[in-house]
Amino acid sequence: MASAPDSPSLTRADLRSVFESSFSPHARAGAARELVGIEVETAALDPHTGAAVPYEGPAGLRALLEHLVRETGAVPVYDRSALTGVTLPEGGTVTLEHGGAVEYSSPPCDGVAELARVADGALRRLAAVARRFGFALVPGGQYPFTAPGDVAWVPHSRMPAMRRHFMSLGPSGADGVQVMSLALSTQTSLDFTGPEDLTRKLRALAAASTPAAALFVNAPLEGGRPCGLLSRRMDHLSRTDPARTGAVPVMLAADVDADRLVDWALDLPMIHRAAGDGGRRPAPPVPFRTLLTRGFGDGTRPGPADWRAHLSQVFTDVRVRETLELRAVDGPPYRALFSVPAFWTGLAYHAPSRDAAWELLGGITPDEHRAAQAHIARRGLAARIAGRPVRELATALLDLSAAGLAARVAAGTEHPEALSFLEPLREVAATGVTFAERLLADRAARPAGFPARHIAHHRIP
């Protein structure tokens, strides 16, 4: 909550503590645990028409959450009076995104194979409940059959503040609402154990995010029709609020650390803050460092919860708080879901692979990353970055990830099954045909009844 005017302002140590709370006392001895988590955003769809499921109604998203509370003992999460999520009894959460996406977030797990067991079980149970309400949960990169004007909005109190922020940016914010409403992704959360580990992991993963995204492009439809792109999601993101999305300069710096992250975040405006009624309200549109000295204008100044909330209001390819959240890639089809954490875990949790990725990609500039993101959105693996073939770089990253996973298996920190999760990506890299291109080919070959057929094939069973 916010501090009273006579309370001490947040200190530099307070600001750094969000990142440093994850530093392990065992890091120097090499005994720190490195866990892995996943967040899966799914489209809630009518299985016959592909229409988005609304929030309200006896078979809507709120009814789904109410069932989880009533029948499983899940703990409800409210935004003002609106039920927008639950905490599951076995760990993890289910939350609703602005445009109605149903997101499952796992508890942290010891490895990719354990994560797949835990998360797949939870997703199948959630999908079974959705089936009882007459709808399907379908992972991917974007709501495939919903036009921007047909979004099934969830009553999040932060939405007016988000709209105001993006609209205030002019052309660079125009796509922000589309990202919030229709985009889907599958994200991975990884640990860092100390200052040097943070630097090495963050810079390598930020540099790898752009070519890696080409392996996963999976958002070629909008309103049920080809949109002329392989990833509408990446296209929107490449043009949205460059100060807080994509590959930002600070995270690509060779010497990135907690202090540099603090300075970068202090220069960004806070978008929304806590309101007294359990919801969110717009924050003054000034840099966070200004809020520290001048306050919110209502007699209060930012407290620790405000700082942490501010850090959640950035949408970079790698978002840093207590963990590293890998956010760059489109959600793949269900059958390839765990290729996402497998890829990032192999790359991040094996020092030789991680350092080789930085050596391969560390010279690419932020502007070259952003230009490549727009190119990848159109051409996938056929794109180029800084004059180099994206397919070549993505394949090299995939090989490094596989080497990292194999090393973890040999060390006994990962189950051999983890390597099998990379197979869908190996097929993409070998053929050059992305998930998006396969989807488009399937639609072109058999357009009649495509929504129902697509959902039947790609829904979580």
Tab-separated table of C-alpha atoms in Angstrom:
chain	number	residue	atom	x	y	z
A	1	MET	CA	0.000	0.000	0.000
A	2	ALA	CA	1.038	3.639	-0.350
A	3	SER	CA	2.957	5.422	2.394
A	4	ALA	CA	1.668	8.387	4.364
A	5	PRO	CA	3.384	11.716	3.626
A	6	ASP	CA	5.418	11.597	6.830
A	7	SER	CA	6.667	8.063	6.123
A	8	PRO	CA	10.196	7.627	4.787
A	9	SER	CA	10.393	7.362	1.016
A	10	LEU	CA	11.507	4.112	-0.571
A	11	THR	CA	15.278	3.817	-0.343
A	12	ARG	CA	17.617	2.550	-3.021
A	13	ALA	CA	17.904	-0.664	-1.027
A	14	ASP	CA	14.118	-0.995	-1.010
A	15	LEU	CA	14.010	-0.641	-4.784
A	16	ARG	CA	16.780	-3.181	-5.305
A	17	SER	CA	15.273	-5.663	-2.865
A	18	VAL	CA	12.664	-6.955	-5.326
A	19	PHE	CA	15.494	-8.317	-7.464
A	20	GLU	CA	17.908	-9.194	-4.677
A	21	SER	CA	15.367	-11.172	-2.650
A	22	SER	CA	16.071	-14.058	-5.019
A	23	PHE	CA	19.822	-14.032	-4.428
A	24	SER	CA	20.666	-17.327	-2.776
A	25	PRO	CA	23.184	-17.636	0.081
A	26	HIS	CA	24.219	-20.910	-1.554
A	27	ALA	CA	24.878	-19.395	-4.976
A	28	ARG	CA	28.660	-19.175	-4.598
A	29	ALA	CA	28.830	-22.807	-3.597
A	30	GLY	CA	26.861	-23.790	-6.681
A	31	ALA	CA	24.115	-25.353	-4.567
A	32	ALA	CA	21.319	-22.884	-5.253
A	33	ARG	CA	18.095	-24.430	-6.550
A	34	GLU	CA	16.939	-23.331	-9.970
A	35	LEU	CA	13.220	-23.924	-10.378
A	36	VAL	CA	10.961	-23.526	-13.409
A	37	GLY	CA	7.355	-22.398	-13.822
A	38	ILE	CA	4.917	-21.882	-16.673
A	39	GLU	CA	2.029	-19.549	-17.485
A	40	VAL	CA	-0.344	-20.719	-20.203
A	41	GLU	CA	-2.869	-18.301	-21.695
A	42	THR	CA	-5.746	-20.081	-23.406
A	43	ALA	CA	-8.606	-18.832	-25.558
A	44	ALA	CA	-12.009	-19.774	-24.136
A	45	LEU	CA	-13.994	-20.724	-27.249
A	46	ASP	CA	-17.326	-22.121	-28.321
A	47	PRO	CA	-16.195	-25.490	-29.751
A	48	HIS	CA	-18.488	-25.233	-32.783
A	49	THR	CA	-18.251	-21.602	-33.876
A	50	GLY	CA	-15.011	-20.407	-32.281
A	51	ALA	CA	-16.804	-17.469	-30.658
A	52	ALA	CA	-15.201	-16.084	-27.501
A	53	VAL	CA	-16.881	-17.085	-24.239
A	54	PRO	CA	-18.261	-14.088	-22.296
A	55	TYR	CA	-17.557	-13.266	-18.673
A	56	GLU	CA	-21.209	-13.148	-17.621
A	57	GLY	CA	-23.888	-15.804	-17.902
A	58	PRO	CA	-24.562	-19.295	-16.542
A	59	ALA	CA	-21.904	-20.781	-18.841
A	60	GLY	CA	-19.479	-17.861	-18.751
A	61	LEU	CA	-16.023	-17.343	-17.319
A	62	ARG	CA	-17.241	-16.116	-13.955
A	63	ALA	CA	-19.349	-19.271	-13.634
A	64	LEU	CA	-16.216	-21.336	-14.314
A	65	LEU	CA	-14.344	-19.597	-11.493
A	66	GLU	CA	-17.323	-19.892	-9.139
A	67	HIS	CA	-17.380	-23.630	-9.810
A	68	LEU	CA	-13.685	-23.920	-8.936
A	69	VAL	CA	-14.299	-22.092	-5.657
A	70	ARG	CA	-17.368	-24.131	-4.795
A	71	GLU	CA	-16.214	-27.587	-5.872
A	72	THR	CA	-12.440	-27.597	-5.359
A	73	GLY	CA	-11.871	-25.239	-2.441
A	74	ALA	CA	-10.008	-22.733	-4.609
A	75	VAL	CA	-9.559	-19.320	-2.983
A	76	PRO	CA	-11.318	-16.516	-4.895
A	77	VAL	CA	-9.505	-13.398	-6.090
A	78	TYR	CA	-11.635	-10.297	-6.605
A	79	ASP	CA	-11.135	-7.053	-8.478
A	80	ARG	CA	-13.580	-4.891	-6.587
A	81	SER	CA	-16.711	-7.061	-6.749
A	82	ALA	CA	-15.696	-8.976	-9.882
A	83	LEU	CA	-14.341	-12.503	-9.489
A	84	THR	CA	-11.291	-12.530	-11.773
A	85	GLY	CA	-9.194	-15.436	-10.531
A	86	VAL	CA	-8.613	-18.207	-8.020
A	87	THR	CA	-5.709	-19.739	-6.158
A	88	LEU	CA	-5.832	-23.507	-6.547
A	89	PRO	CA	-5.611	-25.826	-3.517
A	90	GLU	CA	-2.699	-27.766	-5.043
A	91	GLY	CA	-0.769	-24.577	-5.861
A	92	GLY	CA	-0.891	-22.353	-8.890
A	93	THR	CA	-3.557	-19.925	-10.019
A	94	VAL	CA	-6.230	-19.467	-12.665
A	95	THR	CA	-6.828	-15.860	-13.715
A	96	LEU	CA	-8.751	-14.026	-16.422
A	97	GLU	CA	-7.010	-11.646	-18.800
A	98	HIS	CA	-8.610	-8.441	-20.095
A	99	GLY	CA	-10.057	-10.028	-23.218
A	100	GLY	CA	-11.264	-13.222	-21.567
A	101	ALA	CA	-8.196	-15.439	-21.890
A	102	VAL	CA	-8.018	-18.054	-19.136
A	103	GLU	CA	-4.484	-18.191	-17.759
A	104	TYR	CA	-3.058	-21.033	-15.696
A	105	SER	CA	0.089	-20.260	-13.686
A	106	SER	CA	1.922	-23.215	-12.189
A	107	PRO	CA	3.748	-23.462	-8.889
A	108	PRO	CA	7.547	-23.580	-9.295
A	109	CYS	CA	8.845	-27.082	-10.047
A	110	ASP	CA	12.228	-28.802	-9.867
A	111	GLY	CA	12.582	-29.388	-13.591
A	112	VAL	CA	10.857	-29.431	-16.948
A	113	ALA	CA	9.568	-32.994	-16.674
A	114	GLU	CA	8.121	-32.366	-13.214
A	115	LEU	CA	6.621	-29.100	-14.444
A	116	ALA	CA	4.979	-30.875	-17.373
A	117	ARG	CA	3.429	-33.456	-15.050
A	118	VAL	CA	2.078	-30.840	-12.647
A	119	ALA	CA	0.930	-28.289	-15.220
A	120	ASP	CA	-0.551	-30.751	-17.692
A	121	GLY	CA	-2.579	-32.358	-14.923
A	122	ALA	CA	-3.888	-28.978	-13.788
A	123	LEU	CA	-4.676	-27.867	-17.346
A	124	ARG	CA	-6.568	-31.070	-18.114
A	125	ARG	CA	-8.618	-30.707	-14.939
A	126	LEU	CA	-9.378	-27.095	-15.817
A	127	ALA	CA	-10.322	-28.057	-19.387
A	128	ALA	CA	-12.655	-30.758	-18.055
A	129	VAL	CA	-14.496	-28.125	-16.022
A	130	ALA	CA	-14.671	-25.838	-19.068
A	131	ARG	CA	-16.118	-28.724	-21.075
A	132	ARG	CA	-18.906	-29.061	-18.489
A	133	PHE	CA	-19.768	-25.430	-19.189
A	134	GLY	CA	-19.781	-26.077	-22.922
A	135	PHE	CA	-16.548	-24.425	-24.029
A	136	ALA	CA	-12.989	-25.335	-24.956
A	137	LEU	CA	-9.626	-24.004	-23.794
A	138	VAL	CA	-7.222	-23.572	-26.706
A	139	PRO	CA	-3.601	-22.392	-26.320
A	140	GLY	CA	-2.008	-20.344	-29.069
A	141	GLY	CA	-0.720	-16.905	-29.990
A	142	GLN	CA	-4.012	-15.059	-30.414
A	143	TYR	CA	-7.765	-15.548	-30.263
A	144	PRO	CA	-8.174	-17.013	-33.767
A	145	PHE	CA	-11.834	-16.331	-34.515
A	146	THR	CA	-12.501	-13.083	-32.644
A	147	ALA	CA	-12.433	-9.686	-34.344
A	148	PRO	CA	-11.227	-6.666	-32.328
A	149	GLY	CA	-14.790	-5.391	-32.071
A	150	ASP	CA	-16.081	-8.662	-30.619
A	151	VAL	CA	-13.827	-8.987	-27.579
A	152	ALA	CA	-15.484	-10.478	-24.481
A	153	TRP	CA	-14.096	-7.990	-21.960
A	154	VAL	CA	-13.520	-8.962	-18.335
A	155	PRO	CA	-14.366	-6.183	-15.808
A	156	HIS	CA	-10.832	-5.418	-14.641
A	157	SER	CA	-10.651	-2.079	-12.864
A	158	ARG	CA	-7.194	-1.380	-14.315
A	159	MET	CA	-8.512	-1.372	-17.872
A	160	PRO	CA	-9.433	2.349	-18.074
A	161	ALA	CA	-5.952	3.269	-16.856
A	162	MET	CA	-4.343	0.940	-19.392
A	163	ARG	CA	-6.420	2.407	-22.211
A	164	ARG	CA	-5.557	5.947	-21.120
A	165	HIS	CA	-1.856	5.127	-21.031
A	166	PHE	CA	-1.718	3.539	-24.466
A	167	MET	CA	-3.856	6.229	-26.066
A	168	SER	CA	-1.590	8.916	-24.585
A	169	LEU	CA	1.343	7.506	-26.570
A	170	GLY	CA	-0.189	8.223	-29.953
A	171	PRO	CA	0.847	5.836	-32.748
A	172	SER	CA	3.252	3.881	-30.515
A	173	GLY	CA	0.412	2.979	-28.171
A	174	ALA	CA	-2.356	2.344	-30.663
A	175	ASP	CA	-1.818	-1.423	-30.706
A	176	GLY	CA	-1.632	-1.796	-26.924
A	177	VAL	CA	-5.334	-2.450	-26.469
A	178	GLN	CA	-5.202	-5.158	-29.146
A	179	VAL	CA	-2.379	-6.885	-27.290
A	180	MET	CA	-4.350	-6.809	-24.042
A	181	SER	CA	-7.533	-8.093	-25.627
A	182	LEU	CA	-6.609	-10.788	-28.145
A	183	ALA	CA	-2.972	-11.860	-27.671
A	184	LEU	CA	-2.049	-15.176	-26.054
A	185	SER	CA	1.327	-16.499	-24.968
A	186	THR	CA	2.984	-19.285	-23.023
A	187	GLN	CA	5.551	-17.919	-20.603
A	188	THR	CA	8.316	-19.489	-18.552
A	189	SER	CA	9.600	-18.331	-15.164
A	190	LEU	CA	13.201	-19.064	-14.189
A	191	ASP	CA	15.381	-18.295	-11.183
A	192	PHE	CA	18.525	-16.241	-10.817
A	193	THR	CA	20.709	-16.838	-7.799
A	194	GLY	CA	23.022	-13.845	-7.426
A	195	PRO	CA	24.238	-10.609	-9.050
A	196	GLU	CA	26.485	-12.237	-11.647
A	197	ASP	CA	23.899	-14.905	-12.402
A	198	LEU	CA	21.281	-12.200	-12.969
A	199	THR	CA	23.562	-10.389	-15.414
A	200	ARG	CA	24.537	-13.469	-17.398
A	201	LYS	CA	21.037	-14.920	-17.614
A	202	LEU	CA	19.182	-11.696	-18.320
A	203	ARG	CA	21.401	-10.415	-21.120
A	204	ALA	CA	21.578	-13.822	-22.844
A	205	LEU	CA	17.844	-14.489	-22.628
A	206	ALA	CA	16.949	-10.976	-23.765
A	207	ALA	CA	19.284	-11.333	-26.747
A	208	ALA	CA	17.885	-14.778	-27.578
A	209	SER	CA	14.235	-13.753	-27.339
A	210	THR	CA	13.875	-12.305	-30.834
A	211	PRO	CA	15.267	-15.221	-32.893
A	212	ALA	CA	13.662	-17.703	-30.493
A	213	ALA	CA	10.268	-16.134	-31.144
A	214	ALA	CA	10.535	-17.178	-34.795
A	215	LEU	CA	10.391	-20.843	-33.749
A	216	PHE	CA	7.008	-20.273	-32.112
A	217	VAL	CA	5.047	-17.889	-34.397
A	218	ASN	CA	1.441	-19.018	-34.127
A	219	ALA	CA	-0.981	-16.115	-34.593
A	220	PRO	CA	-1.880	-15.870	-38.307
A	221	LEU	CA	-5.651	-15.398	-37.948
A	222	GLU	CA	-7.788	-12.469	-36.870
A	223	GLY	CA	-11.548	-12.752	-36.853
A	224	GLY	CA	-11.195	-16.207	-38.426
A	225	ARG	CA	-9.355	-14.951	-41.516
A	226	PRO	CA	-5.665	-14.825	-42.438
A	227	CYS	CA	-4.328	-11.436	-41.384
A	228	GLY	CA	-1.353	-11.454	-43.764
A	229	LEU	CA	1.076	-12.177	-40.934
A	230	LEU	CA	2.419	-15.232	-39.162
A	231	SER	CA	2.099	-13.508	-35.792
A	232	ARG	CA	-0.391	-10.702	-35.330
A	233	ARG	CA	0.702	-10.681	-31.672
A	234	MET	CA	4.351	-9.963	-32.514
A	235	ASP	CA	3.283	-7.369	-35.058
A	236	HIS	CA	1.275	-5.479	-32.449
A	237	LEU	CA	4.062	-5.726	-29.869
A	238	SER	CA	6.707	-4.484	-32.302
A	239	ARG	CA	4.829	-1.174	-32.503
A	240	THR	CA	3.668	-0.789	-28.904
A	241	ASP	CA	5.273	1.417	-26.233
A	242	PRO	CA	8.945	0.688	-27.003
A	243	ALA	CA	10.035	2.000	-23.598
A	244	ARG	CA	8.412	-0.952	-21.832
A	245	THR	CA	7.921	-3.717	-24.418
A	246	GLY	CA	10.155	-6.003	-26.440
A	247	ALA	CA	13.941	-5.979	-26.234
A	248	VAL	CA	14.739	-2.816	-24.274
A	249	PRO	CA	18.319	-1.484	-24.259
A	250	VAL	CA	18.987	-1.938	-20.544
A	251	MET	CA	18.412	-5.684	-20.705
A	252	LEU	CA	20.704	-6.101	-23.702
A	253	ALA	CA	23.602	-4.338	-21.980
A	254	ALA	CA	26.613	-6.507	-21.169
A	255	ASP	CA	26.727	-5.090	-17.637
A	256	VAL	CA	23.004	-5.098	-16.821
A	257	ASP	CA	22.423	-5.439	-13.080
A	258	ALA	CA	19.905	-4.593	-10.366
A	259	ASP	CA	20.981	-0.950	-10.215
A	260	ARG	CA	20.546	-0.436	-13.941
A	261	LEU	CA	17.138	-2.098	-13.809
A	262	VAL	CA	16.105	0.213	-10.973
A	263	ASP	CA	17.186	3.324	-12.892
A	264	TRP	CA	15.374	2.181	-16.030
A	265	ALA	CA	12.124	1.436	-14.181
A	266	LEU	CA	12.288	4.722	-12.259
A	267	ASP	CA	12.134	6.611	-15.552
A	268	LEU	CA	8.894	4.904	-16.627
A	269	PRO	CA	5.490	6.264	-15.607
A	270	MET	CA	3.366	4.086	-13.365
A	271	ILE	CA	0.130	3.198	-15.176
A	272	HIS	CA	-2.217	2.249	-12.341
A	273	ARG	CA	-2.157	1.994	-8.554
A	274	ALA	CA	-4.216	0.407	-5.816
A	275	ALA	CA	-7.561	1.981	-4.965
A	276	GLY	CA	-9.166	1.817	-1.552
A	277	ASP	CA	-12.047	-0.334	-2.800
A	278	GLY	CA	-9.935	-3.339	-3.778
A	279	GLY	CA	-9.506	-2.255	-7.376
A	280	ARG	CA	-7.058	-0.157	-9.375
A	281	ARG	CA	-7.082	3.497	-10.439
A	282	PRO	CA	-4.913	5.585	-12.773
A	283	ALA	CA	-1.582	6.791	-11.406
A	284	PRO	CA	-0.300	10.284	-12.210
A	285	PRO	CA	1.368	10.094	-15.658
A	286	VAL	CA	4.859	10.966	-14.431
A	287	PRO	CA	8.035	8.885	-13.965
A	288	PHE	CA	8.065	6.718	-10.863
A	289	ARG	CA	11.063	8.631	-9.519
A	290	THR	CA	8.882	11.768	-9.536
A	291	LEU	CA	6.241	9.950	-7.499
A	292	LEU	CA	8.915	9.113	-4.915
A	293	THR	CA	9.641	12.786	-4.316
A	294	ARG	CA	6.260	14.425	-4.956
A	295	GLY	CA	3.845	11.646	-4.048
A	296	PHE	CA	0.596	10.677	-5.730
A	297	GLY	CA	-1.015	14.049	-5.137
A	298	ASP	CA	-3.406	12.735	-2.504
A	299	GLY	CA	-1.121	12.934	0.509
A	300	THR	CA	0.528	9.545	-0.039
A	301	ARG	CA	3.764	8.370	-1.612
A	302	PRO	CA	4.661	5.021	-3.180
A	303	GLY	CA	5.329	2.099	-0.865
A	304	PRO	CA	6.877	-1.324	-1.554
A	305	ALA	CA	3.638	-2.721	-3.016
A	306	ASP	CA	3.449	0.195	-5.456
A	307	TRP	CA	7.000	-0.440	-6.644
A	308	ARG	CA	6.327	-4.115	-7.209
A	309	ALA	CA	3.081	-3.287	-9.026
A	310	HIS	CA	5.004	-0.820	-11.195
A	311	LEU	CA	7.461	-3.550	-12.190
A	312	SER	CA	4.508	-5.689	-13.299
A	313	GLN	CA	3.403	-2.883	-15.638
A	314	VAL	CA	6.273	-3.469	-18.055
A	315	PHE	CA	5.883	-5.954	-20.885
A	316	THR	CA	9.443	-6.631	-21.967
A	317	ASP	CA	10.577	-9.882	-23.584
A	318	VAL	CA	12.118	-10.723	-20.217
A	319	ARG	CA	10.343	-9.265	-17.198
A	320	VAL	CA	12.425	-9.162	-14.038
A	321	ARG	CA	11.112	-9.256	-10.496
A	322	GLU	CA	11.905	-12.124	-8.135
A	323	THR	CA	12.249	-14.323	-11.225
A	324	LEU	CA	12.938	-13.965	-14.929
A	325	GLU	CA	9.693	-14.187	-16.907
A	326	LEU	CA	10.305	-15.169	-20.534
A	327	ARG	CA	7.481	-13.504	-22.458
A	328	ALA	CA	8.606	-13.162	-26.079
A	329	VAL	CA	7.050	-16.176	-27.771
A	330	ASP	CA	3.563	-16.910	-29.040
A	331	GLY	CA	1.815	-19.775	-27.326
A	332	PRO	CA	2.370	-22.972	-29.347
A	333	PRO	CA	-0.270	-25.644	-29.992
A	334	TYR	CA	-1.160	-27.844	-27.035
A	335	ARG	CA	0.983	-30.750	-28.255
A	336	ALA	CA	4.043	-28.480	-28.184
A	337	LEU	CA	3.195	-26.605	-24.995
A	338	PHE	CA	6.139	-27.782	-22.920
A	339	SER	CA	8.640	-27.015	-25.647
A	340	VAL	CA	8.550	-23.472	-24.247
A	341	PRO	CA	9.929	-24.195	-20.738
A	342	ALA	CA	12.187	-26.921	-22.140
A	343	PHE	CA	13.777	-24.474	-24.583
A	344	TRP	CA	14.354	-21.717	-22.022
A	345	THR	CA	15.489	-24.043	-19.237
A	346	GLY	CA	18.129	-25.706	-21.397
A	347	LEU	CA	19.422	-22.333	-22.518
A	348	ALA	CA	19.401	-20.603	-19.121
A	349	TYR	CA	20.353	-23.293	-16.617
A	350	HIS	CA	23.520	-24.476	-18.382
A	351	ALA	CA	26.294	-21.887	-18.205
A	352	PRO	CA	28.139	-22.932	-21.406
A	353	SER	CA	24.913	-22.793	-23.450
A	354	ARG	CA	23.891	-19.492	-21.911
A	355	ASP	CA	27.267	-17.862	-22.506
A	356	ALA	CA	27.415	-19.200	-26.060
A	357	ALA	CA	24.008	-17.635	-26.763
A	358	TRP	CA	25.283	-14.270	-25.559
A	359	GLU	CA	28.440	-14.622	-27.661
A	360	LEU	CA	26.287	-15.417	-30.693
A	361	LEU	CA	23.756	-12.604	-30.250
A	362	GLY	CA	25.178	-10.001	-27.885
A	363	GLY	CA	26.213	-7.639	-30.668
A	364	ILE	CA	22.683	-7.131	-32.023
A	365	THR	CA	21.371	-3.670	-31.158
A	366	PRO	CA	17.957	-2.868	-29.636
A	367	ASP	CA	16.862	-1.192	-32.879
A	368	GLU	CA	17.862	-4.281	-34.848
A	369	HIS	CA	15.855	-6.455	-32.454
A	370	ARG	CA	12.736	-4.327	-32.876
A	371	ALA	CA	13.059	-4.275	-36.659
A	372	ALA	CA	13.530	-8.046	-36.672
A	373	GLN	CA	10.457	-8.570	-34.499
A	374	ALA	CA	8.331	-6.859	-37.137
A	375	HIS	CA	10.031	-8.916	-39.870
A	376	ILE	CA	9.540	-12.191	-37.969
A	377	ALA	CA	5.857	-11.362	-37.503
A	378	ARG	CA	5.564	-11.385	-41.307
A	379	ARG	CA	8.034	-14.059	-42.375
A	380	GLY	CA	8.778	-16.289	-39.397
A	381	LEU	CA	11.968	-18.287	-39.834
A	382	ALA	CA	12.533	-16.704	-43.256
A	383	ALA	CA	13.191	-13.335	-41.614
A	384	ARG	CA	16.575	-11.752	-40.979
A	385	ILE	CA	18.034	-9.974	-37.975
A	386	ALA	CA	20.985	-7.619	-38.312
A	387	GLY	CA	21.529	-9.053	-41.799
A	388	ARG	CA	21.703	-12.639	-40.525
A	389	PRO	CA	19.214	-15.460	-41.260
A	390	VAL	CA	16.869	-15.912	-38.311
A	391	ARG	CA	16.436	-19.618	-39.038
A	392	GLU	CA	20.175	-20.177	-38.696
A	393	LEU	CA	20.315	-18.359	-35.359
A	394	ALA	CA	17.157	-20.002	-34.009
A	395	THR	CA	18.517	-23.439	-34.912
A	396	ALA	CA	21.777	-22.638	-33.133
A	397	LEU	CA	19.826	-21.622	-30.021
A	398	LEU	CA	17.821	-24.832	-30.190
A	399	ASP	CA	21.048	-26.853	-30.334
A	400	LEU	CA	22.410	-24.949	-27.328
A	401	SER	CA	19.199	-25.578	-25.416
A	402	ALA	CA	19.336	-29.292	-26.181
A	403	ALA	CA	22.941	-29.414	-24.994
A	404	GLY	CA	21.909	-27.652	-21.803
A	405	LEU	CA	19.066	-30.066	-21.115
A	406	ALA	CA	21.316	-33.042	-21.860
A	407	ALA	CA	23.869	-31.718	-19.369
A	408	ARG	CA	21.143	-31.368	-16.739
A	409	VAL	CA	20.017	-34.936	-17.398
A	410	ALA	CA	23.608	-36.156	-17.031
A	411	ALA	CA	23.941	-34.224	-13.759
A	412	GLY	CA	20.746	-35.760	-12.386
A	413	THR	CA	18.886	-32.436	-12.157
A	414	GLU	CA	16.488	-33.224	-15.010
A	415	HIS	CA	14.552	-36.273	-16.199
A	416	PRO	CA	15.494	-37.601	-19.665
A	417	GLU	CA	11.900	-36.980	-20.806
A	418	ALA	CA	12.674	-33.257	-20.890
A	419	LEU	CA	14.654	-33.640	-24.117
A	420	SER	CA	11.601	-35.010	-25.918
A	421	PHE	CA	9.758	-31.730	-25.399
A	422	LEU	CA	12.105	-30.064	-27.896
A	423	GLU	CA	11.035	-32.358	-30.748
A	424	PRO	CA	8.252	-30.081	-32.084
A	425	LEU	CA	10.800	-27.266	-32.341
A	426	ARG	CA	13.299	-29.520	-34.089
A	427	GLU	CA	10.644	-30.252	-36.710
A	428	VAL	CA	9.967	-26.528	-37.159
A	429	ALA	CA	13.672	-25.722	-37.467
A	430	ALA	CA	14.390	-28.613	-39.839
A	431	THR	CA	11.528	-27.865	-42.230
A	432	GLY	CA	11.339	-24.096	-41.833
A	433	VAL	CA	7.551	-24.489	-41.583
A	434	THR	CA	6.167	-22.786	-38.483
A	435	PHE	CA	3.066	-23.570	-36.443
A	436	ALA	CA	1.388	-20.572	-38.089
A	437	GLU	CA	2.130	-21.800	-41.604
A	438	ARG	CA	0.735	-25.242	-40.806
A	439	LEU	CA	-2.425	-23.659	-39.454
A	440	LEU	CA	-2.845	-21.574	-42.599
A	441	ALA	CA	-2.245	-24.606	-44.820
A	442	ASP	CA	-4.860	-26.614	-42.944
A	443	ARG	CA	-7.401	-23.826	-43.288
A	444	ALA	CA	-6.689	-23.379	-46.999
A	445	ALA	CA	-6.956	-27.106	-47.704
A	446	ARG	CA	-10.284	-27.556	-45.894
A	447	PRO	CA	-11.963	-24.206	-45.193
A	448	ALA	CA	-15.414	-25.685	-44.532
A	449	GLY	CA	-15.954	-26.285	-40.838
A	450	PHE	CA	-12.482	-25.023	-39.993
A	451	PRO	CA	-13.266	-23.423	-36.591
A	452	ALA	CA	-14.755	-26.619	-35.156
A	453	ARG	CA	-12.013	-28.785	-36.653
A	454	HIS	CA	-9.240	-26.489	-35.425
A	455	ILE	CA	-10.632	-26.384	-31.903
A	456	ALA	CA	-11.169	-30.147	-31.761
A	457	HIS	CA	-7.544	-30.713	-32.762
A	458	HIS	CA	-5.891	-28.074	-30.574
A	459	ARG	CA	-8.025	-27.842	-27.427
A	460	ILE	CA	-6.684	-29.076	-24.112
A	461	PRO	CA	-8.255	-32.543	-23.723
